mmCIF file of C-alpha atoms in Angstrom:
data_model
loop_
_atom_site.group_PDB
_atom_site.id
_atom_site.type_symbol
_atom_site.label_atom_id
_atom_site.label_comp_id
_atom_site.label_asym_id
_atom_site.label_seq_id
_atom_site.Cartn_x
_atom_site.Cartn_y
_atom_site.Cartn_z
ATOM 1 C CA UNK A 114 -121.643 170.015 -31.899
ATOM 2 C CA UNK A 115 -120.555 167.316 -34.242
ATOM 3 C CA UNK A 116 -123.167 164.560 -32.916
ATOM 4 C CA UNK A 117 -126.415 163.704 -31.298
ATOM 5 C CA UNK A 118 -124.974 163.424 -28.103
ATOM 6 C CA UNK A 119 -127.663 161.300 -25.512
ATOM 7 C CA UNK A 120 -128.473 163.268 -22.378
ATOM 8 C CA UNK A 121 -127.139 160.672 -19.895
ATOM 9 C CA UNK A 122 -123.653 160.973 -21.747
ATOM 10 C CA UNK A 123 -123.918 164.434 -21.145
ATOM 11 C CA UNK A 124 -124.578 164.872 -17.586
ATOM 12 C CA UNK A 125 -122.126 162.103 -16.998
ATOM 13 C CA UNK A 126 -119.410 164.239 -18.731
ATOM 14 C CA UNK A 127 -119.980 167.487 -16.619
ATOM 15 C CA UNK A 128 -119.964 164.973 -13.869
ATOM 16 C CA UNK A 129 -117.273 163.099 -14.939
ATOM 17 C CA UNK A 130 -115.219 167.125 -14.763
ATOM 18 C CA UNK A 131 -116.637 168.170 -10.972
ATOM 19 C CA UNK A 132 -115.280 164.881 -9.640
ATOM 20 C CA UNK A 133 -111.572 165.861 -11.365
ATOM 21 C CA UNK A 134 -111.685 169.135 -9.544
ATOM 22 C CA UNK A 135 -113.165 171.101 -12.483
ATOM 23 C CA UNK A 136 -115.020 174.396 -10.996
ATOM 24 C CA UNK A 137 -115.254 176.068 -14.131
ATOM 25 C CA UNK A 138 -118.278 175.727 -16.689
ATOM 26 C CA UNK A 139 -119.289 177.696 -19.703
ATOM 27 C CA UNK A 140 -122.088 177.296 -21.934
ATOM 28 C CA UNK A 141 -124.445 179.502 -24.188
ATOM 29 C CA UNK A 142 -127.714 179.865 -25.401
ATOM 30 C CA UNK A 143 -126.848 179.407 -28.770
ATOM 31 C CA UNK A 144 -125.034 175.524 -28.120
ATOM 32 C CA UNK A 145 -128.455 173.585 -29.283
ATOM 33 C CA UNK A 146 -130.540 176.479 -28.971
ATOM 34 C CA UNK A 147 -130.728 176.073 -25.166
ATOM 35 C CA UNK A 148 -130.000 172.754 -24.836
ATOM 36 C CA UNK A 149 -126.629 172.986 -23.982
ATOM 37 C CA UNK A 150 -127.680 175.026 -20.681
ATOM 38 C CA UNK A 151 -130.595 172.987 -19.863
ATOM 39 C CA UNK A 152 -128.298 170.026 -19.175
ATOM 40 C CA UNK A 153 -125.465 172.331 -17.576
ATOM 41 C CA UNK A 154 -128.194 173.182 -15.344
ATOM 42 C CA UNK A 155 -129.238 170.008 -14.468
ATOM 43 C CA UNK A 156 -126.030 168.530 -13.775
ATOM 44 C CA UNK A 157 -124.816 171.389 -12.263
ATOM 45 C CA UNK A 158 -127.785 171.494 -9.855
ATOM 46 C CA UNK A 159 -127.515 169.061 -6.952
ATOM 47 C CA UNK A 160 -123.479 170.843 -6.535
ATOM 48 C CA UNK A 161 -123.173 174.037 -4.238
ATOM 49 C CA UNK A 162 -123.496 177.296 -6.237
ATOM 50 C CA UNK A 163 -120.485 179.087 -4.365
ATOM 51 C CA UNK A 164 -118.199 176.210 -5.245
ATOM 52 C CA UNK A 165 -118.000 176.713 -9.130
ATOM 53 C CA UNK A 166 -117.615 179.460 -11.269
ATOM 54 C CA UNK A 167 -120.114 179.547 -14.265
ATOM 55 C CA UNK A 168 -120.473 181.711 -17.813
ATOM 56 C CA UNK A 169 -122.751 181.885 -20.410
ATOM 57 C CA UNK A 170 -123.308 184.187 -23.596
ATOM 58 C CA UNK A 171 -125.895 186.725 -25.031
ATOM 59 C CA UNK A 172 -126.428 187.955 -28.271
ATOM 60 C CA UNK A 173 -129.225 185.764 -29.603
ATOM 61 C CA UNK A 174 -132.555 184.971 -27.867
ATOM 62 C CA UNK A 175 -134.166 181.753 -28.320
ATOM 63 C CA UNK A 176 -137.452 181.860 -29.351
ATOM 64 C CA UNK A 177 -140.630 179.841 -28.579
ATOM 65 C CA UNK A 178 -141.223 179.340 -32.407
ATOM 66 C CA UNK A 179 -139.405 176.345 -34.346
ATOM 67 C CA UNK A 180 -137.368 176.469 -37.316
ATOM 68 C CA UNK A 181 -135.673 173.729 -39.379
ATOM 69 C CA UNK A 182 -131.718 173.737 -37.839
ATOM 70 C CA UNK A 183 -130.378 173.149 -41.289
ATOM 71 C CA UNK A 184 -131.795 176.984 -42.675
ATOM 72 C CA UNK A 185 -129.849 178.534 -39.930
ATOM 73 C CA UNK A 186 -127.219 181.472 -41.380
ATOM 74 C CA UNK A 187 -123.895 180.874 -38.938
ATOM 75 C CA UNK A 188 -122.179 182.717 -41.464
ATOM 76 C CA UNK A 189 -118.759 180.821 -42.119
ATOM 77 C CA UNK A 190 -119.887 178.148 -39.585
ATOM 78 C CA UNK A 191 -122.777 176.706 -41.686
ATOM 79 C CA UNK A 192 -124.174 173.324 -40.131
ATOM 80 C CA UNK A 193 -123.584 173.764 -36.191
ATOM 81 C CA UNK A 194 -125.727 172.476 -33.655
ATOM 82 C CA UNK A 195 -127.937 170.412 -36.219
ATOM 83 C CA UNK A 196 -128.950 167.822 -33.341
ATOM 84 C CA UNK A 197 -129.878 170.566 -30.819
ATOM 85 C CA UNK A 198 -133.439 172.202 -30.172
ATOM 86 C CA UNK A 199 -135.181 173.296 -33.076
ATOM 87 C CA UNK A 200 -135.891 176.578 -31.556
ATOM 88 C CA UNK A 201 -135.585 179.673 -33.902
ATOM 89 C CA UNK A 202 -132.491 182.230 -32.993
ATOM 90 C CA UNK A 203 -132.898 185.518 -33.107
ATOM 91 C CA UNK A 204 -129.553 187.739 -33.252
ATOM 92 C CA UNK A 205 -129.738 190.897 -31.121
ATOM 93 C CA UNK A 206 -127.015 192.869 -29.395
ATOM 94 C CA UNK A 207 -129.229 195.205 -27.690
ATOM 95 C CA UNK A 208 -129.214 196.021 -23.805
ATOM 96 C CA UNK A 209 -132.821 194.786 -23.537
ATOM 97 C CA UNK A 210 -132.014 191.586 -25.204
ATOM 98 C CA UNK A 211 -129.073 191.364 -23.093
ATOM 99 C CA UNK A 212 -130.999 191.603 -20.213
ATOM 100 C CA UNK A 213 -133.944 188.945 -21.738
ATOM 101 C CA UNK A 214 -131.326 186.792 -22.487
ATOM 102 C CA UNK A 215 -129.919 186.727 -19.122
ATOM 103 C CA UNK A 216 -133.211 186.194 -17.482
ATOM 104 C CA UNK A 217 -133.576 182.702 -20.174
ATOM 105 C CA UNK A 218 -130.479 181.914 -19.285
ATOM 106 C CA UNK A 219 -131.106 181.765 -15.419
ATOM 107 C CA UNK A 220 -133.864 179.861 -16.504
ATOM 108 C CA UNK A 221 -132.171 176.802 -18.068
ATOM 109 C CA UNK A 222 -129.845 176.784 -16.185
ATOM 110 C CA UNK A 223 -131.520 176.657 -12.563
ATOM 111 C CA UNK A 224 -129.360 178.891 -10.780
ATOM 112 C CA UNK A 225 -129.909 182.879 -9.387
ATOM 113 C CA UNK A 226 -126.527 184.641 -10.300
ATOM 114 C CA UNK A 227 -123.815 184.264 -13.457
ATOM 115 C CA UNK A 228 -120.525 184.785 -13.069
ATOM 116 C CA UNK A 229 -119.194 185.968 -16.150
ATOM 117 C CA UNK A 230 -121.539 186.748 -19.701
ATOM 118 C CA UNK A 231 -119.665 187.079 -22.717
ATOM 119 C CA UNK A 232 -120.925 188.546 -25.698
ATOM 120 C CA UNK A 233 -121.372 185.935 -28.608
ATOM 121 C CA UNK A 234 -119.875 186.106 -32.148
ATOM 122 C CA UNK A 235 -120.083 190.066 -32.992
ATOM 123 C CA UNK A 236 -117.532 189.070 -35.468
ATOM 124 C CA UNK A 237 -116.688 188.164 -39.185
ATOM 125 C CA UNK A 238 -117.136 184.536 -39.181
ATOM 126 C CA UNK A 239 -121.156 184.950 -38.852
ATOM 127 C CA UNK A 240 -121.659 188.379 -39.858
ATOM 128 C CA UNK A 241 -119.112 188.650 -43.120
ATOM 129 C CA UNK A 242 -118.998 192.486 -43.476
ATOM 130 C CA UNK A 243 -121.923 193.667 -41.391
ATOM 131 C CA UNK A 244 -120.196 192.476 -38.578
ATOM 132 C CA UNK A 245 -119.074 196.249 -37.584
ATOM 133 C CA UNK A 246 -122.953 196.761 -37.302
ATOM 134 C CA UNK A 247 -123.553 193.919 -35.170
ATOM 135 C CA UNK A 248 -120.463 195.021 -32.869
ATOM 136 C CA UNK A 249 -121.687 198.348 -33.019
ATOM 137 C CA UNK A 250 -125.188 197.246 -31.429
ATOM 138 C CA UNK A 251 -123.421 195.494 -28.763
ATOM 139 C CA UNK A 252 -121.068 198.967 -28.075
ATOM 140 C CA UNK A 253 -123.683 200.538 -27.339
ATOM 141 C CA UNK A 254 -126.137 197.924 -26.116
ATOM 142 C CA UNK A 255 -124.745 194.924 -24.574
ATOM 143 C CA UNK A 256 -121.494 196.168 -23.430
ATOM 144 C CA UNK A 257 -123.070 199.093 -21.668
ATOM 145 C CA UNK A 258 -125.950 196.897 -20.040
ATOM 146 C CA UNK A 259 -122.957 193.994 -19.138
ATOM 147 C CA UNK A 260 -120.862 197.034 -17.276
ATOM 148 C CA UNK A 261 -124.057 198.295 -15.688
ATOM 149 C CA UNK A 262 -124.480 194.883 -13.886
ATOM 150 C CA UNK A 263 -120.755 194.178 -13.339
ATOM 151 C CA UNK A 264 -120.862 197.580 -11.301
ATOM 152 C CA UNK A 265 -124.128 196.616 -9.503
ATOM 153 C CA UNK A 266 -122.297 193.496 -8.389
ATOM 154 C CA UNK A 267 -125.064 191.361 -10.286
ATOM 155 C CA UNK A 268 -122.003 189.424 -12.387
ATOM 156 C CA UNK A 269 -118.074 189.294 -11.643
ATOM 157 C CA UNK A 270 -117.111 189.936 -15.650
ATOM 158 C CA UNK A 271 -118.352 190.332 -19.158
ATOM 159 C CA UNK A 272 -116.389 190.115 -22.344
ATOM 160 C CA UNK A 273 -116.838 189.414 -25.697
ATOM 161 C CA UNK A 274 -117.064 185.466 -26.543
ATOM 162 C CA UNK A 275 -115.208 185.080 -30.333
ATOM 163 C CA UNK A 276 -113.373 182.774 -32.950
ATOM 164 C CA UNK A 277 -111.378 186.650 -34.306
ATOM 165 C CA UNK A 278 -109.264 188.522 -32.812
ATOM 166 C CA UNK A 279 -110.293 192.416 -34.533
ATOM 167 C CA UNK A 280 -113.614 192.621 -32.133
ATOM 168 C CA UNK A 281 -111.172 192.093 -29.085
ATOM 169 C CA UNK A 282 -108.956 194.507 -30.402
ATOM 170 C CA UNK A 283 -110.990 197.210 -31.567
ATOM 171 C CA UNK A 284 -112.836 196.945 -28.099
ATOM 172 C CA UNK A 285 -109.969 197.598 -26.022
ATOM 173 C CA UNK A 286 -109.130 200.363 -28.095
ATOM 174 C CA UNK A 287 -112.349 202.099 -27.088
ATOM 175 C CA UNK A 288 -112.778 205.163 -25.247
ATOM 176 C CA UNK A 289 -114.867 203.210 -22.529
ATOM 177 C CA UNK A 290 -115.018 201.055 -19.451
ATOM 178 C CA UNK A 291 -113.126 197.747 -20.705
ATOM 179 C CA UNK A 292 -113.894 194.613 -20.270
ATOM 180 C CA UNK A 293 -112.336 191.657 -17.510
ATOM 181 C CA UNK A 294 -111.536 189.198 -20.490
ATOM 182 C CA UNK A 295 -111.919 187.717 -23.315
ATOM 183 C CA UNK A 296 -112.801 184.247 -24.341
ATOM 184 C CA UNK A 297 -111.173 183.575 -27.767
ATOM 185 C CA UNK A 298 -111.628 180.473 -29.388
ATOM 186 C CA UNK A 299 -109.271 178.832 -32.120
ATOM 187 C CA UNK A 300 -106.975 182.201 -32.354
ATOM 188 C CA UNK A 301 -103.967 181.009 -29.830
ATOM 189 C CA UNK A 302 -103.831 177.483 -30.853
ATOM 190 C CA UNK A 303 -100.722 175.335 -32.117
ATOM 191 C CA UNK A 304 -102.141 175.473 -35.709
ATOM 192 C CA UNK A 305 -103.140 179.525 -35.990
ATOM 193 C CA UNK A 306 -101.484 181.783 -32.780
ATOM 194 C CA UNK A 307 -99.585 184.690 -34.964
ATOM 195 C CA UNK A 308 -102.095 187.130 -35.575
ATOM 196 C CA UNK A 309 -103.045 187.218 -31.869
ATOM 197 C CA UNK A 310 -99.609 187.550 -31.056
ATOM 198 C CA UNK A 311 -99.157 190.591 -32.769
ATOM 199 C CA UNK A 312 -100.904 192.684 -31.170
ATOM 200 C CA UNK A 313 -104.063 191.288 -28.617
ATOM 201 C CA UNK A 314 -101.511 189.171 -26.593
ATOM 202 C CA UNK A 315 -100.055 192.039 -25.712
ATOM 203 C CA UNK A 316 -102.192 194.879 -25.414
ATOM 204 C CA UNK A 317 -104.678 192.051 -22.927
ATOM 205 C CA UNK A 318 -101.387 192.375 -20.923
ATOM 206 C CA UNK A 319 -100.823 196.203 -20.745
ATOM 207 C CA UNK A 320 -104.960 196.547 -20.155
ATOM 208 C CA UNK A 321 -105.227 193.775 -17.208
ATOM 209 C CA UNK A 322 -107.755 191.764 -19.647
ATOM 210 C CA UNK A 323 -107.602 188.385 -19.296
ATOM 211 C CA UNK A 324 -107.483 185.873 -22.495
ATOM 212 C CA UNK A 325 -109.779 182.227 -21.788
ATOM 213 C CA UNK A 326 -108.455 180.322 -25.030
ATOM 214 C CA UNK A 327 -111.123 178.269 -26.234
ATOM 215 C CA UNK A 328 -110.504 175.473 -28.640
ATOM 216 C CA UNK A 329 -106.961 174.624 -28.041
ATOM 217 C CA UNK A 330 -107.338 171.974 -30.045
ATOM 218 C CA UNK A 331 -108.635 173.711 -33.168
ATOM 219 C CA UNK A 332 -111.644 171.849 -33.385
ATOM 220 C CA UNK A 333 -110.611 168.843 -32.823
ATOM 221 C CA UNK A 334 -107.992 168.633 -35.742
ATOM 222 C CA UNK A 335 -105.191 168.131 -33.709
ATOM 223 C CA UNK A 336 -106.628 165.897 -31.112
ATOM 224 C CA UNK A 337 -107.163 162.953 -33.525
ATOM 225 C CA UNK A 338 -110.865 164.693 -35.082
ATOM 226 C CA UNK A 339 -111.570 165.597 -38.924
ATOM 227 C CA UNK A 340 -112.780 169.221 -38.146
ATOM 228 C CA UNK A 341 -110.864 172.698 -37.798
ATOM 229 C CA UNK A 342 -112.824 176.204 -37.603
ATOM 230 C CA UNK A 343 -116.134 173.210 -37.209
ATOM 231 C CA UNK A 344 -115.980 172.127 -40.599
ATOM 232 C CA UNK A 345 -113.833 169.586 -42.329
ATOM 233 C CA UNK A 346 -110.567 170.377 -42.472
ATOM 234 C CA UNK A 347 -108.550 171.020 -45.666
ATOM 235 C CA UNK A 348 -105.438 169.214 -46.697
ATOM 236 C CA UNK A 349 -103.600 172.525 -46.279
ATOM 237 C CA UNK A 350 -104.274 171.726 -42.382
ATOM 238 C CA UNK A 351 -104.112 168.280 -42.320
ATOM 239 C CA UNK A 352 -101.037 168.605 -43.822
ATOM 240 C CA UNK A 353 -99.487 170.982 -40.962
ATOM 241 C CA UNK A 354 -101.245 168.801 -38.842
ATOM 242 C CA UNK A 355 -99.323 166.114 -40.056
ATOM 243 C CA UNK A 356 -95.987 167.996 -40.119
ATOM 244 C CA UNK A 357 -96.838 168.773 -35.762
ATOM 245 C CA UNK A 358 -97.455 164.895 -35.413
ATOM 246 C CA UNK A 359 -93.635 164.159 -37.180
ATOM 247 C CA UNK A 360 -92.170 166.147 -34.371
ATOM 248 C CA UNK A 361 -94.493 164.760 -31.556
ATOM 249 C CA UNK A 362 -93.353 161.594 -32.443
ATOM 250 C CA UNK A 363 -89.925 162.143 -32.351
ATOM 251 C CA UNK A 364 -90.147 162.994 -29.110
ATOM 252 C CA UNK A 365 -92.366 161.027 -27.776
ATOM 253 C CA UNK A 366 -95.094 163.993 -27.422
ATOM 254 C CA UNK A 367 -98.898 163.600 -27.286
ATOM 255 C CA UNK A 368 -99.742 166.367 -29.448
ATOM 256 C CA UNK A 369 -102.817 167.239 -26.756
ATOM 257 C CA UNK A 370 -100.577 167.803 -24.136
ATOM 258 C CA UNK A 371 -98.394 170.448 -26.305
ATOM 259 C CA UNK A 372 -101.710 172.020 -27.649
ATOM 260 C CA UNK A 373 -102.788 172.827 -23.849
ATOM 261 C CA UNK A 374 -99.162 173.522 -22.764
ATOM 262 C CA UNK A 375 -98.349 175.769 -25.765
ATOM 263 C CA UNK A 376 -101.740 177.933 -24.841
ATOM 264 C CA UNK A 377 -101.335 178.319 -21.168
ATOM 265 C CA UNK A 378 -97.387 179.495 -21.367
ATOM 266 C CA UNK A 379 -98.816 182.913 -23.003
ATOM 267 C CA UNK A 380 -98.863 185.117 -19.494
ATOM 268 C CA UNK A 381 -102.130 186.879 -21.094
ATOM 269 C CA UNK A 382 -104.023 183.652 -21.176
ATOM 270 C CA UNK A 383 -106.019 183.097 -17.487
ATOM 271 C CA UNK A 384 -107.648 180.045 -18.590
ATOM 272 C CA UNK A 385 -108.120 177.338 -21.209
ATOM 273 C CA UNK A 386 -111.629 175.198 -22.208
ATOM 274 C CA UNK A 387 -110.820 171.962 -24.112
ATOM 275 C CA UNK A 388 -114.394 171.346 -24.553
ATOM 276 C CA UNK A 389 -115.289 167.651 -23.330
ATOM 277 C CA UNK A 390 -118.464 165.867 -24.837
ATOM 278 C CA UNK A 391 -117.691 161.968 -23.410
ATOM 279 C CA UNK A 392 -116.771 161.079 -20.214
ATOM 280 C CA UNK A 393 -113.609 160.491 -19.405
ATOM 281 C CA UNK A 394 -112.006 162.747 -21.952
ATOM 282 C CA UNK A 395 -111.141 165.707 -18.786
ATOM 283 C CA UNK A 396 -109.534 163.029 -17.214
ATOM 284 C CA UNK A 397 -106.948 162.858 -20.181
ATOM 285 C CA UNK A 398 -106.909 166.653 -20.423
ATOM 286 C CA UNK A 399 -105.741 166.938 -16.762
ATOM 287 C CA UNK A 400 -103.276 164.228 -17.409
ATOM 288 C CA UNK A 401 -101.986 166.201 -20.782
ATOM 289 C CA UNK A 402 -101.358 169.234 -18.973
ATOM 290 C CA UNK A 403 -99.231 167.422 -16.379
ATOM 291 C CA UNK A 404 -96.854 165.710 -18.951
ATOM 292 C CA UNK A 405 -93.414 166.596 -19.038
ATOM 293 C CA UNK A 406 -92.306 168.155 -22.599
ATOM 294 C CA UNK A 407 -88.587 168.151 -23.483
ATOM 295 C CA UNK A 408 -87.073 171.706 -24.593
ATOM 296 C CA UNK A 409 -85.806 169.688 -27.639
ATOM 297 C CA UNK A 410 -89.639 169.219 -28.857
ATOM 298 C CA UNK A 411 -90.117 173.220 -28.278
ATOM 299 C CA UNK A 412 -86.731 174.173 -29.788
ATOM 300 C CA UNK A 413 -87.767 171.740 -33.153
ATOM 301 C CA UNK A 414 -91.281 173.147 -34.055
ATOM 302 C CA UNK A 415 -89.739 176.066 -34.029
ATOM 303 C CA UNK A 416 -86.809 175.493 -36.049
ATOM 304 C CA UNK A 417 -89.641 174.197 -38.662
ATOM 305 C CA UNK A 418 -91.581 177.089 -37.621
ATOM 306 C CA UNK A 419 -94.516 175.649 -36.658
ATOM 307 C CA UNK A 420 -94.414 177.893 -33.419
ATOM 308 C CA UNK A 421 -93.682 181.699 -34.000
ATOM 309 C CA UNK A 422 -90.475 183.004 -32.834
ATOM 310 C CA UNK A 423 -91.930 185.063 -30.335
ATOM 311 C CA UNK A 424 -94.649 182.981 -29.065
ATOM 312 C CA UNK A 425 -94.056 182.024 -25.038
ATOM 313 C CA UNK A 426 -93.316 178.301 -24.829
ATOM 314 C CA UNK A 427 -93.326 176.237 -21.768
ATOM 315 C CA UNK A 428 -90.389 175.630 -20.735
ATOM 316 C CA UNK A 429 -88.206 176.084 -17.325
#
């Protein structure tokens, strides 16, 4: 996302994750502009298909023509996927592009059957205050088409793939067949968890919808990197950032481990993707999740109240 990352390093990273006892992949059409799933499927290709469990997204086709990268429109998330293909991305909700981009998808990624499909972005960040349109094609498009298949047996689950909590929650407020879950990246994170908590958190609960955080480490912010919500972060974060670190140290905390912690204590949340792009950086998310965090750590952020009062912490 944030560098021209060679092919071999790429494959060596999902198979870096399979040999750690990772069975879960995601990916999406729109990570390069394919190229994301063309190497998922290649690395993913000499393992058995019954042994893993793999997503991908729809919402924008990928076209045969080119385009320059840098005259993309991603809305609030200007600049992304600069050193991917230069195919040209065409947004589209609809049930027939759902069902194109399902066939592509296959495609790259060298397999016959998907496991889950969420449906990408029909949100604010890249659609500002259309974005009810966009969702609206997808109401009556994607999710319809996505439920259609999940009842054929064709996929397990669909949801909706986001970085904003509204589409989640003005989906399972709908008079219709509801999704299985809902991949939400950057919402339930250390640095940004109370608007989820208000109400999605617990309305996932009461609908049996499960919550896959994504980007537990807000872009990378807290995890050493210079980026939250994939651009540079402000001092406003860095500064909270900095404030997390204080209390991490104290303690004798690796802020990574109570990032993934924190987000798997919520009993809404099914699942968590850290997002790996070197080898050998699973290997020290496994080994995060593992480490022991005092109560005295928990208790302190949220005395300072860097943790909401009624956010589930992990603790025994």
């Amino acid at each position: 996302m944030f560098r021209n990352i060679p092919e071999d390093e790429a494959l060596a990273t999902v198979h870096d994750a399979w040999k750690l006892g990772v069975r879960y992949f995601d990916t999406a059409p729109l990570y390069g502009s394919g190229l994301s799933e063309l190497r998922m499927g290649e690395a993913l290709s000499q393992y058995p298909r019954d042994e893993y469990v793999l997503s991908t997204k729809v919402g924008r086709i990928m076209l045969d023509e080119m385009e320059d990268p840098a005259t993309r429109d991603f809305g609030e998330k200007g600049g992304l996927f600069e050193h991917g293909l230069k195919n040209k991305i065409l947004n589209d909700y609809s049930a027939d592009a759902t069902l194109r981009s399902i066939e592509d998808s296959l495609k790259r990624l060298k397999t016959d059957r998907l496991d889950i499909v969420w449906i990408h972005d029909p949100a604010q960040d890249f659609y500002g205050d259309s974005w009810l349109e966009q969702f609206n094609v997808a109401r009556t498009g994607a999710f319809r088409a996505l439920t259609r298949l999940r009842e054929e047996g064709v996929i397990k689950a669909w949801g909706l793939g986001v970085n904003r909590v509204e589409p989640c929650e003005l989906t399972l407020a709908l008079d219709e067949p509801k999704p299985d879950a809902f991949l939400l990246a950057g919402r339930y994170s250390l640095l940004d968890h109370k608007r989820a908590l208000q109400r999605l958190m617990p309305e996932a609960l009461e609908h049996n919808v499960d919550i896959v955080i994504g980007g537990p480490y807000s872009s990378g912010v807290l995890a050493g990197g210079e980026h939250f919500e994939y651009q540079k972060a402000s001092p406003a974060i860095h500064e909270q950032v900095a404030r997390i670190q204080a209390v991490a140290a104290q303690f004798n905390v690796d802020v990574k481990a109570a990032a993934l912690q924190f987000a798997l204590a919520n009993p809404a949340v099914a699942a968590v993707i850290p997002g790996s792009s070197r080898p050998g950086r699973m290997a020290e998310d496994l080994a995060a999740l593992k480490t022991t965090i005092p109560v005295a750590f928990w208790e302190e952020m949220r005395r300072q109240g860097l943790v909401a009062e009624n956010a589930p912490l992990p603790v025994r």
